[in-house]
mmCIF file of C-alpha atoms in Angstrom:
data_model
loop_
_atom_site.group_PDB
_atom_site.id
_atom_site.type_symbol
_atom_site.label_atom_id
_atom_site.label_comp_id
_atom_site.label_asym_id
_atom_site.label_seq_id
_atom_site.Cartn_x
_atom_site.Cartn_y
_atom_site.Cartn_z
ATOM 1 C CA UNK A 1 -4.383 -19.554 41.217
ATOM 2 C CA UNK A 2 -6.771 -19.739 38.287
ATOM 3 C CA UNK A 3 -5.436 -20.039 34.760
ATOM 4 C CA UNK A 4 -7.651 -18.910 31.904
ATOM 5 C CA UNK A 5 -7.117 -20.594 28.551
ATOM 6 C CA UNK A 6 -8.484 -18.726 25.538
ATOM 7 C CA UNK A 7 -9.089 -19.915 22.007
ATOM 8 C CA UNK A 8 -7.861 -17.518 19.273
ATOM 9 C CA UNK A 9 -11.427 -16.278 18.724
ATOM 10 C CA UNK A 10 -11.911 -15.681 22.456
ATOM 11 C CA UNK A 11 -8.572 -13.902 22.679
ATOM 12 C CA UNK A 12 -9.725 -11.359 20.113
ATOM 13 C CA UNK A 13 -12.504 -10.324 22.467
ATOM 14 C CA UNK A 14 -10.210 -9.620 25.422
ATOM 15 C CA UNK A 15 -8.485 -6.536 23.964
ATOM 16 C CA UNK A 16 -10.188 -6.020 20.590
ATOM 17 C CA UNK A 17 -8.371 -2.758 19.768
ATOM 18 C CA UNK A 18 -5.240 -2.144 21.853
ATOM 19 C CA UNK A 19 -4.600 -5.883 21.910
ATOM 20 C CA UNK A 20 -4.729 -6.145 18.128
ATOM 21 C CA UNK A 21 -1.541 -7.670 16.737
ATOM 22 C CA UNK A 22 -1.396 -4.769 14.254
ATOM 23 C CA UNK A 23 -1.838 -2.046 16.887
ATOM 24 C CA UNK A 24 1.439 -0.110 16.973
ATOM 25 C CA UNK A 25 1.002 2.955 19.200
ATOM 26 C CA UNK A 26 -1.667 4.411 16.937
ATOM 27 C CA UNK A 27 -2.718 7.881 18.062
ATOM 28 C CA UNK A 28 -6.397 7.560 17.211
ATOM 29 C CA UNK A 29 -8.871 5.010 15.874
ATOM 30 C CA UNK A 30 -12.317 6.280 14.904
ATOM 31 C CA UNK A 31 -15.288 3.958 14.424
ATOM 32 C CA UNK A 32 -17.915 5.504 12.150
ATOM 33 C CA UNK A 33 -21.527 4.398 11.816
ATOM 34 C CA UNK A 34 -24.511 5.994 10.134
ATOM 35 C CA UNK A 35 -27.862 4.308 10.634
ATOM 36 C CA UNK A 36 -29.613 5.834 7.623
ATOM 37 C CA UNK A 37 -27.009 4.857 5.023
ATOM 38 C CA UNK A 38 -25.680 1.731 6.721
ATOM 39 C CA UNK A 39 -22.173 3.175 6.805
ATOM 40 C CA UNK A 40 -19.659 1.163 8.807
ATOM 41 C CA UNK A 41 -16.170 2.588 8.579
ATOM 42 C CA UNK A 42 -12.951 2.824 10.568
ATOM 43 C CA UNK A 43 -10.387 5.618 10.355
ATOM 44 C CA UNK A 44 -6.906 4.883 11.682
ATOM 45 C CA UNK A 45 -4.462 7.669 12.531
ATOM 46 C CA UNK A 46 -1.070 6.142 13.258
ATOM 47 C CA UNK A 47 1.322 9.066 13.622
ATOM 48 C CA UNK A 48 1.161 12.833 13.033
ATOM 49 C CA UNK A 49 4.687 13.898 14.041
ATOM 50 C CA UNK A 50 5.641 14.932 10.496
ATOM 51 C CA UNK A 51 2.239 16.359 9.605
ATOM 52 C CA UNK A 52 -1.442 15.482 9.150
ATOM 53 C CA UNK A 53 -2.214 11.824 8.540
ATOM 54 C CA UNK A 54 -2.899 11.308 4.852
ATOM 55 C CA UNK A 55 -4.069 8.015 3.398
ATOM 56 C CA UNK A 56 -6.729 6.638 1.108
ATOM 57 C CA UNK A 57 -10.131 5.205 1.865
ATOM 58 C CA UNK A 58 -10.516 1.530 0.971
ATOM 59 C CA UNK A 59 -13.964 0.022 0.488
ATOM 60 C CA UNK A 60 -13.831 -3.742 0.810
ATOM 61 C CA UNK A 61 -16.234 -6.538 1.663
ATOM 62 C CA UNK A 62 -14.345 -7.739 4.745
ATOM 63 C CA UNK A 63 -15.319 -11.073 6.242
ATOM 64 C CA UNK A 64 -15.418 -9.537 9.728
ATOM 65 C CA UNK A 65 -15.010 -6.251 11.565
ATOM 66 C CA UNK A 66 -11.864 -7.741 13.095
ATOM 67 C CA UNK A 67 -10.359 -8.136 9.632
ATOM 68 C CA UNK A 68 -11.311 -4.552 8.740
ATOM 69 C CA UNK A 69 -9.698 -3.199 11.918
ATOM 70 C CA UNK A 70 -6.540 -5.195 11.312
ATOM 71 C CA UNK A 71 -6.357 -3.825 7.768
ATOM 72 C CA UNK A 72 -6.791 -0.181 8.739
ATOM 73 C CA UNK A 73 -4.187 -0.490 11.497
ATOM 74 C CA UNK A 74 -1.610 -2.057 9.177
ATOM 75 C CA UNK A 75 -2.338 0.308 6.311
ATOM 76 C CA UNK A 76 -2.233 3.488 8.412
ATOM 77 C CA UNK A 77 1.087 2.421 9.945
ATOM 78 C CA UNK A 78 2.408 1.768 6.454
ATOM 79 C CA UNK A 79 1.422 5.286 5.398
ATOM 80 C CA UNK A 80 3.516 6.749 8.227
ATOM 81 C CA UNK A 81 6.608 5.012 6.895
ATOM 82 C CA UNK A 82 5.700 5.725 3.269
ATOM 83 C CA UNK A 83 5.500 9.477 3.834
ATOM 84 C CA UNK A 84 8.590 9.547 6.026
ATOM 85 C CA UNK A 85 10.801 7.576 3.612
ATOM 86 C CA UNK A 86 9.563 9.767 0.738
ATOM 87 C CA UNK A 87 10.521 13.000 2.485
ATOM 88 C CA UNK A 88 6.942 14.258 2.748
ATOM 89 C CA UNK A 89 5.701 16.370 5.645
ATOM 90 C CA UNK A 90 2.833 14.006 6.329
ATOM 91 C CA UNK A 91 1.838 11.477 8.943
ATOM 92 C CA UNK A 92 0.162 8.130 8.401
ATOM 93 C CA UNK A 93 -3.540 7.449 8.234
ATOM 94 C CA UNK A 94 -6.013 5.243 6.413
ATOM 95 C CA UNK A 95 -9.720 4.526 6.338
ATOM 96 C CA UNK A 96 -11.764 1.471 5.460
ATOM 97 C CA UNK A 97 -15.448 1.259 4.623
ATOM 98 C CA UNK A 98 -16.954 -2.175 5.162
ATOM 99 C CA UNK A 99 -18.993 -3.199 2.134
ATOM 100 C CA UNK A 100 -18.991 -4.210 -1.498
ATOM 101 C CA UNK A 101 -18.109 -1.127 -3.544
ATOM 102 C CA UNK A 102 -19.973 -2.526 -6.557
ATOM 103 C CA UNK A 103 -23.212 -3.086 -4.640
ATOM 104 C CA UNK A 104 -23.228 -1.045 -1.445
ATOM 105 C CA UNK A 105 -21.628 2.238 -2.461
ATOM 106 C CA UNK A 106 -23.897 5.208 -3.106
ATOM 107 C CA UNK A 107 -23.609 9.011 -2.846
ATOM 108 C CA UNK A 108 -25.344 9.240 0.515
ATOM 109 C CA UNK A 109 -23.008 6.678 2.095
ATOM 110 C CA UNK A 110 -19.949 8.519 0.761
ATOM 111 C CA UNK A 111 -21.258 11.845 2.081
ATOM 112 C CA UNK A 112 -21.940 10.301 5.482
ATOM 113 C CA UNK A 113 -18.342 9.096 5.564
ATOM 114 C CA UNK A 114 -17.124 12.553 4.501
ATOM 115 C CA UNK A 115 -18.774 14.079 7.568
ATOM 116 C CA UNK A 116 -16.656 11.859 9.808
ATOM 117 C CA UNK A 117 -13.514 12.907 7.930
ATOM 118 C CA UNK A 118 -14.515 16.539 8.402
ATOM 119 C CA UNK A 119 -15.097 16.016 12.127
ATOM 120 C CA UNK A 120 -11.368 15.320 12.550
ATOM 121 C CA UNK A 121 -10.544 18.907 11.527
ATOM 122 C CA UNK A 122 -7.636 18.026 9.266
ATOM 123 C CA UNK A 123 -5.868 15.467 11.463
ATOM 124 C CA UNK A 124 -6.806 12.966 8.756
ATOM 125 C CA UNK A 125 -6.833 13.756 5.030
ATOM 126 C CA UNK A 126 -8.384 11.154 2.768
ATOM 127 C CA UNK A 127 -7.779 10.053 -0.827
ATOM 128 C CA UNK A 128 -8.857 7.207 -3.085
ATOM 129 C CA UNK A 129 -7.861 3.591 -2.665
ATOM 130 C CA UNK A 130 -9.230 0.170 -3.608
ATOM 131 C CA UNK A 131 -12.996 0.440 -4.051
ATOM 132 C CA UNK A 132 -13.105 4.246 -4.230
ATOM 133 C CA UNK A 133 -12.630 6.602 -7.154
ATOM 134 C CA UNK A 134 -11.807 10.173 -8.132
ATOM 135 C CA UNK A 135 -15.557 10.977 -8.434
ATOM 136 C CA UNK A 136 -15.969 9.704 -4.852
ATOM 137 C CA UNK A 137 -13.240 12.133 -3.751
ATOM 138 C CA UNK A 138 -15.004 14.948 -5.631
ATOM 139 C CA UNK A 139 -18.182 14.131 -3.701
ATOM 140 C CA UNK A 140 -16.300 14.084 -0.394
ATOM 141 C CA UNK A 141 -14.879 17.490 -1.346
ATOM 142 C CA UNK A 142 -18.415 18.931 -1.285
ATOM 143 C CA UNK A 143 -18.524 18.099 2.439
ATOM 144 C CA UNK A 144 -14.942 18.645 3.630
ATOM 145 C CA UNK A 145 -11.721 20.249 2.373
ATOM 146 C CA UNK A 146 -9.712 17.432 3.945
ATOM 147 C CA UNK A 147 -9.452 15.297 0.804
ATOM 148 C CA UNK A 148 -6.903 14.914 -1.989
ATOM 149 C CA UNK A 149 -6.931 13.222 -5.382
ATOM 150 C CA UNK A 150 -9.871 15.283 -6.591
ATOM 151 C CA UNK A 151 -10.420 15.971 -10.286
ATOM 152 C CA UNK A 152 -8.058 18.320 -12.064
ATOM 153 C CA UNK A 153 -11.066 20.422 -13.088
ATOM 154 C CA UNK A 154 -11.607 21.130 -9.386
ATOM 155 C CA UNK A 155 -7.974 22.059 -8.824
ATOM 156 C CA UNK A 156 -6.791 18.601 -7.813
ATOM 157 C CA UNK A 157 -4.142 16.241 -9.118
ATOM 158 C CA UNK A 158 -6.605 13.697 -10.476
ATOM 159 C CA UNK A 159 -6.259 9.926 -10.418
ATOM 160 C CA UNK A 160 -2.985 9.026 -8.628
ATOM 161 C CA UNK A 161 -2.805 5.498 -10.080
ATOM 162 C CA UNK A 162 -0.543 6.321 -13.072
ATOM 163 C CA UNK A 163 2.016 7.996 -10.802
ATOM 164 C CA UNK A 164 1.824 5.126 -8.307
ATOM 165 C CA UNK A 165 2.541 2.683 -11.138
ATOM 166 C CA UNK A 166 5.455 4.789 -12.370
ATOM 167 C CA UNK A 167 7.005 4.753 -8.896
ATOM 168 C CA UNK A 168 6.632 0.972 -8.688
ATOM 169 C CA UNK A 169 8.281 0.709 -12.100
ATOM 170 C CA UNK A 170 11.198 2.849 -10.891
ATOM 171 C CA UNK A 171 11.580 0.702 -7.755
ATOM 172 C CA UNK A 172 11.354 -2.498 -9.773
ATOM 173 C CA UNK A 173 14.106 -1.295 -12.138
ATOM 174 C CA UNK A 174 16.319 -0.378 -9.169
ATOM 175 C CA UNK A 175 15.812 -3.792 -7.538
ATOM 176 C CA UNK A 176 16.592 -5.445 -10.873
ATOM 177 C CA UNK A 177 19.829 -3.470 -11.127
ATOM 178 C CA UNK A 178 20.771 -4.458 -7.567
ATOM 179 C CA UNK A 179 20.168 -8.150 -8.278
ATOM 180 C CA UNK A 180 21.401 -8.503 -11.843
ATOM 181 C CA UNK A 181 23.826 -5.576 -12.225
ATOM 182 C CA UNK A 182 21.667 -3.881 -14.860
ATOM 183 C CA UNK A 183 18.190 -2.365 -14.881
ATOM 184 C CA UNK A 184 17.578 -3.479 -18.475
ATOM 185 C CA UNK A 185 14.247 -5.326 -18.420
ATOM 186 C CA UNK A 186 14.428 -6.568 -21.982
ATOM 187 C CA UNK A 187 13.732 -10.312 -21.877
ATOM 188 C CA UNK A 188 13.134 -10.365 -18.113
ATOM 189 C CA UNK A 189 10.182 -12.591 -17.164
ATOM 190 C CA UNK A 190 7.781 -10.690 -14.912
ATOM 191 C CA UNK A 191 4.638 -11.933 -13.167
ATOM 192 C CA UNK A 192 2.158 -9.169 -12.331
ATOM 193 C CA UNK A 193 -0.502 -10.261 -9.847
ATOM 194 C CA UNK A 194 -3.516 -7.947 -9.765
ATOM 195 C CA UNK A 195 -4.526 -5.947 -12.829
ATOM 196 C CA UNK A 196 -6.306 -2.936 -11.396
ATOM 197 C CA UNK A 197 -5.529 0.618 -12.489
ATOM 198 C CA UNK A 198 -2.008 0.501 -11.058
ATOM 199 C CA UNK A 199 -1.310 -3.050 -12.203
ATOM 200 C CA UNK A 200 -2.342 -2.322 -15.779
ATOM 201 C CA UNK A 201 -0.177 0.790 -16.007
ATOM 202 C CA UNK A 202 2.767 -1.162 -14.616
ATOM 203 C CA UNK A 203 2.180 -3.808 -17.299
ATOM 204 C CA UNK A 204 2.304 -1.057 -19.930
ATOM 205 C CA UNK A 205 5.695 0.185 -18.658
ATOM 206 C CA UNK A 206 7.091 -3.342 -18.497
ATOM 207 C CA UNK A 207 5.935 -4.316 -21.981
ATOM 208 C CA UNK A 208 7.356 -1.082 -23.412
ATOM 209 C CA UNK A 209 10.687 -1.971 -21.761
ATOM 210 C CA UNK A 210 10.729 -5.363 -23.496
ATOM 211 C CA UNK A 211 9.847 -7.521 -20.492
ATOM 212 C CA UNK A 212 8.060 -10.844 -20.990
ATOM 213 C CA UNK A 213 4.973 -10.261 -18.871
ATOM 214 C CA UNK A 214 2.534 -12.784 -17.424
ATOM 215 C CA UNK A 215 -0.580 -11.443 -15.708
ATOM 216 C CA UNK A 216 -3.055 -12.909 -13.249
ATOM 217 C CA UNK A 217 -6.153 -11.584 -11.492
ATOM 218 C CA UNK A 218 -9.299 -12.897 -9.834
ATOM 219 C CA UNK A 219 -11.294 -11.436 -12.735
ATOM 220 C CA UNK A 220 -10.972 -13.562 -15.864
ATOM 221 C CA UNK A 221 -12.588 -10.858 -18.009
ATOM 222 C CA UNK A 222 -10.117 -8.258 -16.753
ATOM 223 C CA UNK A 223 -7.134 -10.516 -17.438
ATOM 224 C CA UNK A 224 -8.304 -11.242 -20.965
ATOM 225 C CA UNK A 225 -8.912 -7.537 -21.628
ATOM 226 C CA UNK A 226 -5.452 -6.449 -20.466
ATOM 227 C CA UNK A 227 -3.713 -9.398 -22.118
ATOM 228 C CA UNK A 228 -5.251 -8.550 -25.467
ATOM 229 C CA UNK A 229 -4.325 -4.881 -25.063
ATOM 230 C CA UNK A 230 -0.646 -5.490 -24.240
ATOM 231 C CA UNK A 231 -0.079 -8.947 -25.733
ATOM 232 C CA UNK A 232 0.884 -10.599 -22.439
ATOM 233 C CA UNK A 233 0.706 -14.179 -21.274
ATOM 234 C CA UNK A 234 -2.062 -15.195 -18.839
ATOM 235 C CA UNK A 235 -1.907 -17.437 -15.777
ATOM 236 C CA UNK A 236 -5.173 -18.558 -14.173
ATOM 237 C CA UNK A 237 -3.921 -21.642 -12.315
ATOM 238 C CA UNK A 238 -3.602 -22.349 -8.605
ATOM 239 C CA UNK A 239 0.186 -22.431 -8.270
ATOM 240 C CA UNK A 240 1.315 -19.041 -9.557
ATOM 241 C CA UNK A 241 4.199 -18.672 -7.063
ATOM 242 C CA UNK A 242 5.959 -21.636 -8.665
ATOM 243 C CA UNK A 243 6.072 -19.959 -12.072
ATOM 244 C CA UNK A 244 9.544 -19.762 -13.564
ATOM 245 C CA UNK A 245 9.940 -15.964 -13.632
ATOM 246 C CA UNK A 246 12.654 -13.459 -12.734
ATOM 247 C CA UNK A 247 10.478 -10.836 -11.068
ATOM 248 C CA UNK A 248 7.250 -11.088 -9.045
ATOM 249 C CA UNK A 249 5.141 -7.911 -8.874
ATOM 250 C CA UNK A 250 2.265 -8.246 -6.380
ATOM 251 C CA UNK A 251 -0.286 -5.530 -7.159
ATOM 252 C CA UNK A 252 -3.430 -6.847 -5.461
ATOM 253 C CA UNK A 253 -4.051 -7.138 -1.717
ATOM 254 C CA UNK A 254 -1.293 -7.806 0.823
ATOM 255 C CA UNK A 255 0.278 -10.748 2.679
ATOM 256 C CA UNK A 256 1.022 -12.760 -0.482
ATOM 257 C CA UNK A 257 4.654 -13.159 0.623
ATOM 258 C CA UNK A 258 4.287 -15.790 3.335
ATOM 259 C CA UNK A 259 5.539 -19.195 4.476
ATOM 260 C CA UNK A 260 3.793 -21.007 1.664
ATOM 261 C CA UNK A 261 4.666 -18.687 -1.226
ATOM 262 C CA UNK A 262 8.315 -18.120 -0.252
ATOM 263 C CA UNK A 263 8.930 -21.849 -0.348
ATOM 264 C CA UNK A 264 7.668 -21.966 -3.938
ATOM 265 C CA UNK A 265 9.047 -18.719 -5.362
ATOM 266 C CA UNK A 266 11.457 -18.934 -8.267
ATOM 267 C CA UNK A 267 11.504 -15.158 -8.777
ATOM 268 C CA UNK A 268 14.688 -13.471 -7.590
ATOM 269 C CA UNK A 269 13.147 -9.991 -7.266
ATOM 270 C CA UNK A 270 9.897 -8.926 -5.568
ATOM 271 C CA UNK A 271 8.688 -5.436 -6.415
ATOM 272 C CA UNK A 272 5.024 -4.524 -6.621
ATOM 273 C CA UNK A 273 2.311 -2.035 -5.732
ATOM 274 C CA UNK A 274 0.417 -3.995 -3.055
ATOM 275 C CA UNK A 275 0.566 -2.764 0.530
ATOM 276 C CA UNK A 276 1.834 -4.994 3.347
ATOM 277 C CA UNK A 277 3.177 -7.678 1.019
ATOM 278 C CA UNK A 278 5.042 -9.459 3.821
ATOM 279 C CA UNK A 279 2.541 -11.410 5.923
ATOM 280 C CA UNK A 280 4.904 -11.039 8.898
ATOM 281 C CA UNK A 281 7.552 -8.392 8.330
ATOM 282 C CA UNK A 282 10.304 -9.742 10.586
ATOM 283 C CA UNK A 283 9.795 -13.399 9.689
ATOM 284 C CA UNK A 284 9.258 -13.200 5.956
ATOM 285 C CA UNK A 285 11.706 -10.395 5.294
ATOM 286 C CA UNK A 286 14.403 -12.596 6.833
ATOM 287 C CA UNK A 287 13.284 -15.643 4.854
ATOM 288 C CA UNK A 288 13.619 -13.705 1.599
ATOM 289 C CA UNK A 289 17.061 -12.482 2.638
ATOM 290 C CA UNK A 290 18.197 -16.026 3.370
ATOM 291 C CA UNK A 291 16.961 -17.201 -0.046
ATOM 292 C CA UNK A 292 18.775 -14.348 -1.781
ATOM 293 C CA UNK A 293 15.548 -12.838 -3.083
ATOM 294 C CA UNK A 294 15.715 -9.050 -3.426
ATOM 295 C CA UNK A 295 12.652 -7.375 -1.916
ATOM 296 C CA UNK A 296 11.878 -3.739 -2.712
ATOM 297 C CA UNK A 297 9.891 -2.467 0.318
ATOM 298 C CA UNK A 298 6.325 -1.853 -0.771
ATOM 299 C CA UNK A 299 5.790 1.324 1.232
ATOM 300 C CA UNK A 300 8.800 2.838 -0.521
ATOM 301 C CA UNK A 301 8.152 1.965 -4.147
ATOM 302 C CA UNK A 302 4.365 2.464 -4.158
ATOM 303 C CA UNK A 303 4.680 6.016 -2.789
ATOM 304 C CA UNK A 304 4.136 7.695 -6.175
ATOM 305 C CA UNK A 305 0.446 8.156 -5.481
ATOM 306 C CA UNK A 306 0.935 10.005 -2.219
ATOM 307 C CA UNK A 307 3.755 12.058 -3.746
ATOM 308 C CA UNK A 308 1.286 13.052 -6.445
ATOM 309 C CA UNK A 309 -1.597 14.026 -4.147
ATOM 310 C CA UNK A 310 0.748 15.797 -1.712
ATOM 311 C CA UNK A 311 1.233 18.304 -4.523
ATOM 312 C CA UNK A 312 -2.287 19.550 -3.783
ATOM 313 C CA UNK A 313 -1.145 20.464 -0.267
ATOM 314 C CA UNK A 314 2.421 21.590 -1.030
ATOM 315 C CA UNK A 315 1.302 23.386 -4.214
ATOM 316 C CA UNK A 316 3.588 21.720 -6.723
ATOM 317 C CA UNK A 317 2.517 20.488 -10.150
ATOM 318 C CA UNK A 318 2.649 17.246 -12.083
ATOM 319 C CA UNK A 319 6.201 17.797 -13.365
ATOM 320 C CA UNK A 320 7.543 18.045 -9.819
ATOM 321 C CA UNK A 321 5.468 15.019 -8.777
ATOM 322 C CA UNK A 322 7.063 12.962 -11.559
ATOM 323 C CA UNK A 323 10.545 14.203 -10.647
ATOM 324 C CA UNK A 324 10.053 13.206 -7.007
ATOM 325 C CA UNK A 325 8.592 9.855 -8.051
ATOM 326 C CA UNK A 326 11.572 9.112 -10.291
ATOM 327 C CA UNK A 327 13.769 9.498 -7.216
ATOM 328 C CA UNK A 328 12.222 6.288 -5.851
ATOM 329 C CA UNK A 329 14.819 4.576 -8.067
ATOM 330 C CA UNK A 330 17.715 6.158 -6.143
ATOM 331 C CA UNK A 331 16.117 5.679 -2.733
ATOM 332 C CA UNK A 332 15.483 1.996 -3.472
ATOM 333 C CA UNK A 333 19.127 1.459 -4.374
ATOM 334 C CA UNK A 334 20.187 3.322 -1.212
ATOM 335 C CA UNK A 335 17.948 1.098 0.929
ATOM 336 C CA UNK A 336 19.113 -2.135 -0.702
ATOM 337 C CA UNK A 337 22.770 -1.159 -0.321
ATOM 338 C CA UNK A 338 22.224 -0.142 3.320
ATOM 339 C CA UNK A 339 20.561 -3.497 4.021
ATOM 340 C CA UNK A 340 23.508 -5.329 2.472
ATOM 341 C CA UNK A 341 26.091 -3.277 4.392
ATOM 342 C CA UNK A 342 24.369 -3.761 7.757
ATOM 343 C CA UNK A 343 23.226 -7.344 7.104
ATOM 344 C CA UNK A 344 19.592 -6.465 7.735
ATOM 345 C CA UNK A 345 16.539 -6.884 5.539
ATOM 346 C CA UNK A 346 15.513 -4.156 3.071
ATOM 347 C CA UNK A 347 12.308 -3.696 5.042
ATOM 348 C CA UNK A 348 14.287 -3.116 8.237
ATOM 349 C CA UNK A 349 16.605 -0.696 6.445
ATOM 350 C CA UNK A 350 13.696 1.314 5.036
ATOM 351 C CA UNK A 351 11.899 1.422 8.392
ATOM 352 C CA UNK A 352 15.113 2.468 10.116
ATOM 353 C CA UNK A 353 15.566 5.383 7.732
ATOM 354 C CA UNK A 354 11.924 6.450 8.141
ATOM 355 C CA UNK A 355 12.029 6.179 11.942
ATOM 356 C CA UNK A 356 15.170 8.318 12.090
ATOM 357 C CA UNK A 357 13.383 11.107 10.219
ATOM 358 C CA UNK A 358 10.340 10.877 12.497
ATOM 359 C CA UNK A 359 12.480 10.877 15.653
ATOM 360 C CA UNK A 360 14.475 13.890 14.462
ATOM 361 C CA UNK A 361 11.257 15.835 13.871
ATOM 362 C CA UNK A 362 9.905 14.700 17.234
ATOM 363 C CA UNK A 363 12.962 16.113 18.993
ATOM 364 C CA UNK A 364 12.660 19.375 17.056
ATOM 365 C CA UNK A 365 9.037 19.713 18.159
ATOM 366 C CA UNK A 366 9.896 19.448 21.869
#
């Protein structure tokens, strides 16, 4: 008998797609390449039981194609649960474009990507995400109808970031109430990591509520700009997880809640806009539970954006989008109470609720 021993890098080459650690019964993965524009993109469709797979397009300068594939698989799966837990008739999908949005993005590349979206005939509906904008969605709309988050002047719902931030704020208030018995944020010390469009709007809500906000971001200029605007504290050091705060709001990229950060965290509540905040869901969700840290599941509380753009499909307006987004507060409390009653993590409770809705629809479709 011959035994083959693989290094981690060699192992990746054995089953580069279906063997991916983030592959979770995805229905379809589409690799997109256009020679003329240099487009390299991946579209992940995780589940379409509840409806077409809707999810934004992220443009990021990934270090490898492996990293890009892992991201699109995790993000598309997260969108399935986000739509299901939010009561939307949508499945989960996501797309990533490999490249630096500040240097590599141009109209021809975006249009080339739009043609791939169109080729899926509505199984995947795109929207904006990190590295893409409402004008990008408007350009995609000239190629395919399978796009949301287009400008209001074109009949769309516009930039979803403010509604996403409002949903995160609602979830953060609910988690605060669960932990401290009150959702009053006056005097609460909050660390917001990542000051993009969503992060800045969250800062605005928090400051208006009387919270003592500290902000951090990889861009020093951006931090200084937002700090001056809202009179917040700034942290630019290397040990931000050890800061003495009550609430940690991760609003940048994912996996910041991990073995290293959990050991340092002084915050008693985690509630932010970033996707896939837990580096390993089962492991780190349990670690937070054991430390008594309340975690508001990211795919639940950052659903305001998709609730907003779903209005373009379901034909409801901004008032209804805000009403549905406000309900994130109640759903968060329901999830946290369910987790406590069943002695499971909030992430497990939220996934359980979402999976029950998907399974019920699956049985109805038989």
